[in-house]
Amino acid sequence: MRPAIAVDLAQPDELPALAALCVEARDETVLGPKLCSSDVGLVAHHIGVLLSTPGGYALLARDDTGLVGFLLARVIGPGPFADEPNLYIDAM
């Protein structure tokens, strides 16, 4: 039986592990890297900036083995081009 996946908001002390998973995912893509850097410290800094802006979120997925996935997203709007807020997914 496959273990359950739990998803919750990332906490500030989890940024290094999240950044490491982002860099690992960067190296596994068959379409070429979509992440701007392979430097875990720089990626952690960029994620910190995302989380410090209004509407910025990082969700972490975990199973019995630890961190297995993530979602980086922003809630944008409403604004001049959208009457309703929109979810912009930066990375998954």
PDB file of C-alpha atoms in Angstrom:
ATOM      1  CA  MET A   1       0.000   0.000   0.000  1.00  0.00           C
ATOM      2  CA  ARG A   2       1.347   3.409  -0.980  1.00  0.00           C
ATOM      3  CA  PRO A   3       1.889   5.840   1.894  1.00  0.00           C
ATOM      4  CA  ALA A   4      -0.391   8.855   2.184  1.00  0.00           C
ATOM      5  CA  ILE A   5       0.824  12.216   0.957  1.00  0.00           C
ATOM      6  CA  ALA A   6       0.387  15.204   3.267  1.00  0.00           C
ATOM      7  CA  VAL A   7       0.479  18.739   1.844  1.00  0.00           C
ATOM      8  CA  ASP A   8       0.934  21.907   3.879  1.00  0.00           C
ATOM      9  CA  LEU A   9       2.469  25.374   3.753  1.00  0.00           C
ATOM     10  CA  ALA A  10       6.255  25.581   3.861  1.00  0.00           C
ATOM     11  CA  GLN A  11       7.756  27.028   7.026  1.00  0.00           C
ATOM     12  CA  PRO A  12      10.751  29.404   6.930  1.00  0.00           C
ATOM     13  CA  ASP A  13      13.116  26.778   8.357  1.00  0.00           C
ATOM     14  CA  GLU A  14      12.206  24.434   5.482  1.00  0.00           C
ATOM     15  CA  LEU A  15      13.558  26.735   2.743  1.00  0.00           C
ATOM     16  CA  PRO A  16      16.924  24.932   2.420  1.00  0.00           C
ATOM     17  CA  ALA A  17      15.225  21.540   1.906  1.00  0.00           C
ATOM     18  CA  LEU A  18      12.706  23.066  -0.516  1.00  0.00           C
ATOM     19  CA  ALA A  19      15.481  24.764  -2.491  1.00  0.00           C
ATOM     20  CA  ALA A  20      17.435  21.497  -2.643  1.00  0.00           C
ATOM     21  CA  LEU A  21      14.363  19.690  -4.014  1.00  0.00           C
ATOM     22  CA  CYS A  22      13.874  22.464  -6.603  1.00  0.00           C
ATOM     23  CA  VAL A  23      17.474  22.068  -7.772  1.00  0.00           C
ATOM     24  CA  GLU A  24      17.090  18.273  -7.868  1.00  0.00           C
ATOM     25  CA  ALA A  25      13.940  18.648 -10.007  1.00  0.00           C
ATOM     26  CA  ARG A  26      15.817  21.113 -12.239  1.00  0.00           C
ATOM     27  CA  ASP A  27      18.387  18.467 -13.050  1.00  0.00           C
ATOM     28  CA  GLU A  28      15.775  15.756 -13.763  1.00  0.00           C
ATOM     29  CA  THR A  29      13.687  17.529 -16.402  1.00  0.00           C
ATOM     30  CA  VAL A  30      13.879  16.154 -19.954  1.00  0.00           C
ATOM     31  CA  LEU A  31      12.997  19.552 -21.426  1.00  0.00           C
ATOM     32  CA  GLY A  32      16.063  21.318 -20.072  1.00  0.00           C
ATOM     33  CA  PRO A  33      16.401  23.372 -16.901  1.00  0.00           C
ATOM     34  CA  LYS A  34      13.563  25.793 -16.226  1.00  0.00           C
ATOM     35  CA  LEU A  35      15.006  26.996 -12.923  1.00  0.00           C
ATOM     36  CA  CYS A  36      17.342  29.957 -13.177  1.00  0.00           C
ATOM     37  CA  SER A  37      20.126  28.554 -11.017  1.00  0.00           C
ATOM     38  CA  SER A  38      21.552  25.315  -9.681  1.00  0.00           C
ATOM     39  CA  ASP A  39      22.857  27.157  -6.595  1.00  0.00           C
ATOM     40  CA  VAL A  40      20.745  25.947  -3.645  1.00  0.00           C
ATOM     41  CA  GLY A  41      21.484  29.084  -1.592  1.00  0.00           C
ATOM     42  CA  LEU A  42      20.398  31.410  -4.399  1.00  0.00           C
ATOM     43  CA  VAL A  43      17.241  29.381  -5.039  1.00  0.00           C
ATOM     44  CA  ALA A  44      16.424  29.488  -1.301  1.00  0.00           C
ATOM     45  CA  HIS A  45      16.842  33.276  -1.398  1.00  0.00           C
ATOM     46  CA  HIS A  46      14.505  33.562  -4.416  1.00  0.00           C
ATOM     47  CA  ILE A  47      11.885  31.374  -2.731  1.00  0.00           C
ATOM     48  CA  GLY A  48      12.200  33.556   0.386  1.00  0.00           C
ATOM     49  CA  VAL A  49      11.447  36.618  -1.746  1.00  0.00           C
ATOM     50  CA  LEU A  50       8.400  34.864  -3.226  1.00  0.00           C
ATOM     51  CA  LEU A  51       7.125  33.986   0.245  1.00  0.00           C
ATOM     52  CA  SER A  52       7.679  37.514   1.554  1.00  0.00           C
ATOM     53  CA  THR A  53       5.448  39.059  -1.104  1.00  0.00           C
ATOM     54  CA  PRO A  54       1.693  39.276  -0.567  1.00  0.00           C
ATOM     55  CA  GLY A  55       0.018  36.276  -2.163  1.00  0.00           C
ATOM     56  CA  GLY A  56       3.206  34.175  -2.414  1.00  0.00           C
ATOM     57  CA  TYR A  57       2.914  30.530  -1.351  1.00  0.00           C
ATOM     58  CA  ALA A  58       5.006  27.386  -1.162  1.00  0.00           C
ATOM     59  CA  LEU A  59       3.246  24.096  -0.528  1.00  0.00           C
ATOM     60  CA  LEU A  60       5.219  21.004   0.419  1.00  0.00           C
ATOM     61  CA  ALA A  61       4.184  17.396  -0.155  1.00  0.00           C
ATOM     62  CA  ARG A  62       5.495  14.744   2.219  1.00  0.00           C
ATOM     63  CA  ASP A  63       5.205  11.023   2.691  1.00  0.00           C
ATOM     64  CA  ASP A  64       6.818   8.642   5.180  1.00  0.00           C
ATOM     65  CA  THR A  65      10.229   9.216   3.568  1.00  0.00           C
ATOM     66  CA  GLY A  66      10.143  13.023   3.787  1.00  0.00           C
ATOM     67  CA  LEU A  67       9.735  15.806   1.235  1.00  0.00           C
ATOM     68  CA  VAL A  68       8.529  14.462  -2.131  1.00  0.00           C
ATOM     69  CA  GLY A  69       7.063  17.455  -3.952  1.00  0.00           C
ATOM     70  CA  PHE A  70       6.337  21.171  -3.948  1.00  0.00           C
ATOM     71  CA  LEU A  71       4.260  23.935  -5.483  1.00  0.00           C
ATOM     72  CA  LEU A  72       5.427  27.546  -5.735  1.00  0.00           C
ATOM     73  CA  ALA A  73       2.600  29.915  -6.597  1.00  0.00           C
ATOM     74  CA  ARG A  74       1.259  33.448  -6.347  1.00  0.00           C
ATOM     75  CA  VAL A  75      -2.266  34.781  -6.064  1.00  0.00           C
ATOM     76  CA  ILE A  76      -2.435  37.758  -8.431  1.00  0.00           C
ATOM     77  CA  GLY A  77      -5.176  40.318  -8.837  1.00  0.00           C
ATOM     78  CA  PRO A  78      -7.754  41.435  -9.231  1.00  0.00           C
ATOM     79  CA  GLY A  79      -6.241  44.088 -11.459  1.00  0.00           C
ATOM     80  CA  PRO A  80      -6.633  45.974 -14.719  1.00  0.00           C
ATOM     81  CA  PHE A  81      -6.819  42.784 -16.803  1.00  0.00           C
ATOM     82  CA  ALA A  82      -8.689  40.470 -14.427  1.00  0.00           C
ATOM     83  CA  ASP A  83     -11.807  41.047 -12.332  1.00  0.00           C
ATOM     84  CA  GLU A  84     -11.046  38.055 -10.106  1.00  0.00           C
ATOM     85  CA  PRO A  85      -7.855  36.860  -8.402  1.00  0.00           C
ATOM     86  CA  ASN A  86      -5.832  34.295 -10.352  1.00  0.00           C
ATOM     87  CA  LEU A  87      -3.404  31.616  -9.234  1.00  0.00           C
ATOM     88  CA  TYR A  88      -0.076  31.791 -11.047  1.00  0.00           C
ATOM     89  CA  ILE A  89       1.999  28.620 -10.663  1.00  0.00           C
ATOM     90  CA  ASP A  90       5.725  29.355 -10.740  1.00  0.00           C
ATOM     91  CA  ALA A  91       6.916  25.777 -10.298  1.00  0.00           C
ATOM     92  CA  MET A  92       5.577  22.349  -9.453  1.00  0.00           C
TER      93      MET A  92
END
